[in-house]
């Protein structure tokens, strides 16, 4: 190897630091590679040059196409040398260069010769190189040798062929699949590694054949598996078989005894794999789980970090589904909090937070505090979320948990981390009344020095709602007014709104609030005020807000609006989705007529594609309910108002999602949209003709209302013509009793005149025949009279309703598939908007509370609180509490559920 | 799949880097991520003491040997335990070639042999050989002793 120019008598430390590759340069090394062409090869020098080439490649240096070709051709010359060390380097070098298809031919014959060599090691290496650089055509030529190699008595040769097979299966599966007999034989090999490689390949070949995999697993679990690596593979394959067969059989679980037996294997790898497989069995019982947890517990105190990590990672997962099973490990887990490896420590903490009991919380929090300062934000967020759920589980412990949250809130951290903490505090304040005052104070202190505008505005908004209801609201004013002095325009505007809310709610504070609001009139700069996520900011900037609130609250000496109006204005949730409001404002053209707020559509529209799809929303800690697109409603309204027959029906209350009345891929595709008015219902049939040789005319739907007695047909609008692939609409309108949520079933028949179309000219014949086409039935249900309208804060909304109108009753829903299924059935029966993410249910929950809000026909606001419980026989019981602006509507909701 | 094997010196310079199934544009990111991981955690760690990390479904096991840090990255079947096995094979092969935990200089002196060892241990992302004595023979094209 080329030595650096260092004299012997130089300092030895210096020498040690010199790299043999110091100053290495690609060009020079490529020059050196020319010695490969020498007639008299010097194997030692050649090996050195190859090493230098490898060094370059391993450093990320790349060769141009020409350079690579040149080196490759030169390297092939080295096959002439009989030197074994050099030959080994040559094999490696060819693989590294991965020559292109047209160059491979140069080495093929040399490699084929080596592949048939008497020297085993030449054979093994030649196989590996050939398989690396080969293409399909060459593979067919060498297939015979490879099949032989798989069963070669030399394990190195067999392994080389088997591992080649695993790689080649990706590119040439049909060829490799022909080797399964040989591979099968290799699985029985006495050489441990051969068995490992053969098992992996055989499983890959057969992975789509369940029966074959099951047979393979059955025979091997009874036989001997020599290598721990192969044993691990077998465990994985066995758990796959268990998973796939568990649906079919009951009683004893197949292969459980095998898995349990593996827990006593001498290799840690195998023990762990078996333990993990057991914990992941679907519907695992605690009896099955116990031996696995016991070995994992032993790993927790292993001296090897990898084992500790693996064990705590697995136990963390188990804790999500079977927290009780893991509690035995808590003591070992606690000692891992101080583990040097932060990943292990975080996993230990979050596991403990899931399994901890009330008495251990204080001790746990102490340990976590020391730990938080030296982990990354992403770990911290995990911990904060775990603490939040723990606090909800043990509300009595709110004091220490809230203190912890407030302490970490003061420390350094990025936006996501801080948001996670603030969200947690807000949720705790909402759910644990005792925690309110201290929680609000922590938030106040936080906004004194908060660099995130978003968080400041959200907290100010929250303070405005919760602060006035506390025993001493005045103590928050200082913090809020400080924001008006010190912050940017967005935060200042939020602070002004919050002040106004205190003024409206707390009479004693009103005069002083006026003083502060008047000062805000001199606010200097609100030009850069931007819309933020808080809906209140829609109102306007700092000075405008102050003026508006002074006016509303009567601070400028003008006529005061009624107390209720003021509160509605300040606290009422903006009951239209923001997107709808935005669209309406954009469409509004400045004129004499003021913008009519009530003209804004109020429904949160999910997807107007199919009715069955329930909207999925993520739970949010702060903020208003998420809005949705409204374009479809606007379009419907325009369309209907343009039809003279329907123009007298008044304001459109709701349009349903389209309901399909035909199967997919039929001659005529028809779906229907139900438009609900106060006294009328209009069915809009959207029709598509999918036959190119036909033209339909005078298309109308004949509706039979014998099962919908309260409806009588008043008008219909036929579709004049329905050419191929051009959708058109026909309408039928019904009268129904005013304001009554009448329900019924309608049967539909499509009637039309069909005319043949000449495909060459596209013209229809003059004469047509009358024909009919049966459509599916359609129902008008109670949910059609309900608009999905969310509220931003359910509890506040509920508390603001008249308690006398609340109606509570209990219902048995009978045996159900799951709690989630029962919840979603009731949601879709009522057609209301789930609030605060309560439509999603943690798996394995035995009880759940779901909050719904909506607007019932007649513009009656309705709030529903559903409490579900499920017993061991899957019988679901439900308590339904309804409150609304109208007693009759509360009763009506109960009737819907009772008859649904 | 064994996604990467990487050797770096104590200053974080790459000595050997082999990726399998990692797109070229992601390699640089992986390299700097691993080097940073080593710089943050490997100080004061004893020879061959294993450290472990995971990011989503990808596992990383790493250690120091003399002046050299070694990282292996895997996913799916190559979880933390399989990687521990891989890194054990690698460290014992390197020690065997160098005769002791290597200085950077010694590592570079034995560079060619180390490349051959790696070639025997990992083949395009799959673990092939696991015993150092066998590897030692294989890189000299000698058949394993059991034959």
Short mmCIF file of C-alpha atoms in Angstrom, two decimals, chain A residues 406-651:
data_model
loop_
_atom_site.label_atom_id
_atom_site.label_comp_id
_atom_site.label_asym_id
_atom_site.label_seq_id
_atom_site.Cartn_x
_atom_site.Cartn_y
_atom_site.Cartn_z
CA UNK A 406 -46.91 25.04 33.56
CA UNK A 407 -43.25 24.53 34.42
CA UNK A 408 -42.41 23.07 31.04
CA UNK A 409 -44.45 25.81 29.40
CA UNK A 410 -41.94 28.32 30.75
CA UNK A 411 -38.96 26.52 29.31
CA UNK A 412 -37.54 26.73 25.81
CA UNK A 413 -39.36 24.93 23.05
CA UNK A 414 -40.70 25.10 19.53
CA UNK A 415 -44.24 25.89 18.40
CA UNK A 416 -45.55 22.33 18.14
CA UNK A 417 -44.34 21.52 21.63
CA UNK A 418 -45.81 24.67 23.16
CA UNK A 419 -49.07 24.11 21.33
CA UNK A 420 -49.26 20.59 22.72
CA UNK A 421 -48.83 21.95 26.26
CA UNK A 422 -51.37 24.76 25.81
CA UNK A 423 -53.89 22.36 24.26
CA UNK A 424 -53.44 20.05 27.20
CA UNK A 425 -53.97 22.79 29.76
CA UNK A 426 -57.09 23.96 27.93
CA UNK A 427 -58.52 20.46 27.87
CA UNK A 428 -57.81 19.99 31.57
CA UNK A 429 -59.49 23.32 32.39
CA UNK A 430 -62.55 22.28 30.42
CA UNK A 431 -62.83 18.83 31.93
CA UNK A 432 -61.69 19.38 35.51
CA UNK A 433 -63.51 22.33 37.11
CA UNK A 434 -61.11 22.54 40.05
CA UNK A 435 -58.22 23.05 37.68
CA UNK A 436 -59.75 26.09 36.04
CA UNK A 437 -58.36 28.96 38.10
CA UNK A 438 -54.82 27.73 38.34
CA UNK A 439 -54.82 26.70 34.68
CA UNK A 440 -56.02 30.13 33.52
CA UNK A 441 -53.33 31.77 35.62
CA UNK A 442 -50.66 29.61 34.02
CA UNK A 443 -51.91 30.58 30.59
CA UNK A 444 -51.89 34.27 31.57
CA UNK A 445 -48.30 34.03 32.67
CA UNK A 446 -47.41 32.25 29.48
CA UNK A 447 -48.79 34.97 27.19
CA UNK A 448 -46.70 37.52 29.05
CA UNK A 449 -43.73 36.13 27.21
CA UNK A 450 -45.09 34.15 24.29
CA UNK A 451 -43.40 34.38 20.93
CA UNK A 452 -46.19 32.63 19.02
CA UNK A 453 -49.00 34.91 17.83
CA UNK A 454 -51.27 31.96 17.14
CA UNK A 455 -51.05 30.68 20.71
CA UNK A 456 -51.49 34.16 22.22
CA UNK A 457 -54.70 34.80 20.27
CA UNK A 458 -56.11 31.38 21.05
CA UNK A 459 -55.40 31.80 24.75
CA UNK A 460 -56.90 35.31 24.80
CA UNK A 461 -60.05 34.00 23.16
CA UNK A 462 -60.26 31.19 25.70
CA UNK A 463 -59.64 33.62 28.59
CA UNK A 464 -62.52 35.77 27.38
CA UNK A 465 -64.89 32.84 27.69
CA UNK A 466 -63.66 31.26 30.91
CA UNK A 467 -62.14 34.23 32.80
CA UNK A 468 -65.39 36.16 33.54
CA UNK A 469 -66.91 33.04 35.13
CA UNK A 470 -64.20 32.75 37.78
CA UNK A 471 -64.44 34.02 41.36
CA UNK A 472 -62.14 36.98 40.78
CA UNK A 473 -62.17 37.99 37.12
CA UNK A 474 -60.33 41.25 37.76
CA UNK A 475 -57.01 39.53 38.28
CA UNK A 476 -56.81 38.59 34.58
CA UNK A 477 -57.35 42.09 33.26
CA UNK A 478 -53.76 43.19 33.79
CA UNK A 479 -52.43 40.32 31.71
CA UNK A 480 -54.90 41.02 28.94
CA UNK A 481 -54.32 44.75 28.82
CA UNK A 482 -50.57 44.22 28.77
CA UNK A 483 -51.09 42.50 25.45
CA UNK A 484 -52.78 45.64 24.08
CA UNK A 485 -49.68 47.62 24.95
CA UNK A 486 -46.93 45.23 24.06
CA UNK A 487 -47.93 42.99 21.20
CA UNK A 488 -48.38 42.94 17.45
CA UNK A 489 -51.68 44.01 15.86
CA UNK A 490 -53.18 40.52 15.70
CA UNK A 491 -52.66 39.85 19.38
CA UNK A 492 -53.75 43.39 20.30
CA UNK A 493 -57.03 42.91 18.45
CA UNK A 494 -57.66 39.64 20.25
CA UNK A 495 -56.92 41.29 23.57
CA UNK A 496 -59.45 44.05 22.85
CA UNK A 497 -62.15 41.44 22.18
CA UNK A 498 -61.27 39.65 25.38
CA UNK A 499 -61.52 42.87 27.39
CA UNK A 500 -64.95 43.49 25.90
CA UNK A 501 -66.12 40.05 26.99
CA UNK A 502 -65.10 40.77 30.57
CA UNK A 503 -66.96 44.06 30.31
CA UNK A 504 -70.09 42.37 29.11
CA UNK A 505 -70.10 39.65 31.72
CA UNK A 506 -68.86 41.40 34.84
CA UNK A 507 -70.81 44.54 35.63
CA UNK A 508 -68.42 45.59 38.37
CA UNK A 509 -65.60 45.75 35.87
CA UNK A 510 -67.52 47.55 33.14
CA UNK A 511 -66.49 51.17 33.90
CA UNK A 512 -62.84 50.24 34.11
CA UNK A 513 -63.04 48.20 30.94
CA UNK A 514 -64.46 51.26 29.17
CA UNK A 515 -61.41 53.25 30.22
CA UNK A 516 -59.14 50.61 28.76
CA UNK A 517 -61.14 50.27 25.57
CA UNK A 518 -61.08 54.02 25.04
CA UNK A 519 -57.32 53.94 25.27
CA UNK A 520 -57.35 51.34 22.53
CA UNK A 521 -58.95 53.92 20.23
CA UNK A 522 -55.55 55.55 20.00
CA UNK A 523 -53.85 52.39 18.91
CA UNK A 524 -51.20 53.37 16.40
CA UNK A 525 -50.76 50.72 13.83
CA UNK A 526 -53.25 48.16 12.75
CA UNK A 527 -52.47 48.26 9.08
CA UNK A 528 -50.71 44.95 9.04
CA UNK A 529 -53.51 43.24 10.80
CA UNK A 530 -54.03 39.82 9.34
CA UNK A 531 -56.84 37.31 9.57
CA UNK A 532 -55.90 34.64 12.04
CA UNK A 533 -57.55 31.40 12.88
CA UNK A 534 -59.67 32.91 15.59
CA UNK A 535 -62.99 33.81 14.05
CA UNK A 536 -63.34 36.93 16.12
CA UNK A 537 -60.64 38.58 14.14
CA UNK A 538 -63.10 38.69 11.28
CA UNK A 539 -64.65 41.63 13.04
CA UNK A 540 -61.71 43.87 12.23
CA UNK A 541 -58.60 45.56 13.50
CA UNK A 542 -57.67 47.05 16.88
CA UNK A 543 -59.22 50.53 16.71
CA UNK A 544 -62.29 49.26 14.87
CA UNK A 545 -62.83 46.60 17.44
CA UNK A 546 -62.49 49.00 20.31
CA UNK A 547 -65.03 51.34 18.72
CA UNK A 548 -67.40 48.51 18.00
CA UNK A 549 -67.27 47.13 21.51
CA UNK A 550 -67.60 50.54 23.15
CA UNK A 551 -70.68 51.05 21.06
CA UNK A 552 -72.13 47.67 21.78
CA UNK A 553 -71.51 47.85 25.50
CA UNK A 554 -72.68 51.43 25.77
CA UNK A 555 -69.34 52.84 26.80
CA UNK A 556 -69.68 55.85 24.50
CA UNK A 557 -72.92 56.96 26.04
CA UNK A 558 -75.12 55.85 23.16
CA UNK A 559 -78.17 53.62 23.39
CA UNK A 560 -77.18 50.28 24.77
CA UNK A 561 -78.29 47.14 23.10
CA UNK A 562 -80.07 44.61 25.28
CA UNK A 563 -77.94 42.50 27.50
CA UNK A 564 -78.86 39.35 25.63
CA UNK A 565 -77.93 40.84 22.27
CA UNK A 566 -74.57 41.91 23.58
CA UNK A 567 -73.83 38.48 24.94
CA UNK A 568 -75.04 36.78 21.80
CA UNK A 569 -72.79 39.02 19.80
CA UNK A 570 -69.74 38.51 21.96
CA UNK A 571 -70.11 34.90 22.97
CA UNK A 572 -72.46 33.29 20.51
CA UNK A 573 -70.48 31.02 18.36
CA UNK A 574 -70.33 32.12 14.78
CA UNK A 575 -72.94 29.69 13.61
CA UNK A 576 -71.95 29.74 9.97
CA UNK A 577 -68.86 27.97 8.70
CA UNK A 578 -66.13 30.47 7.86
CA UNK A 579 -65.77 29.21 4.32
CA UNK A 580 -69.47 29.78 3.67
CA UNK A 581 -69.23 33.30 5.02
CA UNK A 582 -66.18 33.99 2.89
CA UNK A 583 -67.93 32.78 -0.27
CA UNK A 584 -71.03 34.83 0.47
CA UNK A 585 -69.00 37.97 1.15
CA UNK A 586 -67.10 37.52 -2.06
CA UNK A 587 -70.34 37.15 -3.99
CA UNK A 588 -71.87 40.23 -2.34
CA UNK A 589 -71.93 43.21 -4.65
CA UNK A 590 -71.85 46.61 -2.94
CA UNK A 591 -75.32 48.14 -3.22
CA UNK A 592 -78.01 49.93 -1.26
CA UNK A 593 -79.02 46.64 0.25
CA UNK A 594 -76.87 45.68 3.22
CA UNK A 595 -75.23 42.29 3.39
CA UNK A 596 -77.71 39.86 4.93
CA UNK A 597 -75.92 37.64 7.39
CA UNK A 598 -78.80 35.20 7.51
CA UNK A 599 -78.37 34.52 3.79
CA UNK A 600 -75.12 32.70 4.48
CA UNK A 601 -75.59 28.92 4.16
CA UNK A 602 -75.06 27.31 7.53
CA UNK A 603 -74.52 23.70 6.77
CA UNK A 604 -71.09 22.15 7.18
CA UNK A 605 -71.02 20.28 3.94
CA UNK A 606 -68.90 17.20 3.87
CA UNK A 607 -68.60 15.50 0.51
CA UNK A 608 -71.62 15.78 -1.72
CA UNK A 609 -70.65 12.49 -3.38
CA UNK A 610 -72.49 9.84 -1.42
CA UNK A 611 -74.66 9.99 1.65
CA UNK A 612 -73.12 7.00 3.35
CA UNK A 613 -69.76 8.61 3.93
CA UNK A 614 -69.65 10.14 7.38
CA UNK A 615 -67.33 13.13 7.69
CA UNK A 616 -64.16 12.34 9.62
CA UNK A 617 -62.81 15.15 11.72
CA UNK A 618 -59.83 15.30 13.97
CA UNK A 619 -60.36 16.36 17.56
CA UNK A 620 -59.11 19.85 18.24
CA UNK A 621 -58.20 21.41 21.52
CA UNK A 622 -58.85 25.01 20.61
CA UNK A 623 -60.68 26.76 17.86
CA UNK A 624 -63.91 26.65 15.95
CA UNK A 625 -65.30 23.58 14.20
CA UNK A 626 -63.69 22.91 10.86
CA UNK A 627 -65.60 24.36 7.93
CA UNK A 628 -66.33 22.63 4.65
CA UNK A 629 -67.04 23.45 1.03
CA UNK A 630 -70.36 25.00 0.17
CA UNK A 631 -70.19 25.41 -3.56
CA UNK A 632 -72.73 22.63 -4.07
CA UNK A 633 -75.39 24.32 -1.91
CA UNK A 634 -74.96 27.63 -3.68
CA UNK A 635 -75.31 25.88 -7.00
CA UNK A 636 -78.50 24.10 -5.88
CA UNK A 637 -80.03 27.30 -4.62
CA UNK A 638 -79.35 29.06 -7.91
CA UNK A 639 -80.67 26.15 -9.91
CA UNK A 640 -83.93 25.85 -7.95
CA UNK A 641 -84.66 29.55 -7.85
CA UNK A 642 -84.33 29.64 -11.65
CA UNK A 643 -87.27 27.24 -12.00
CA UNK A 644 -90.57 29.22 -11.89
CA UNK A 645 -92.58 26.31 -10.44
CA UNK A 646 -90.38 26.26 -7.32
CA UNK A 647 -89.70 29.95 -6.89
CA UNK A 648 -92.55 30.38 -4.40
CA UNK A 649 -91.24 27.70 -2.03
CA UNK A 650 -89.18 30.17 0.03
CA UNK A 651 -85.73 29.64 1.40
#
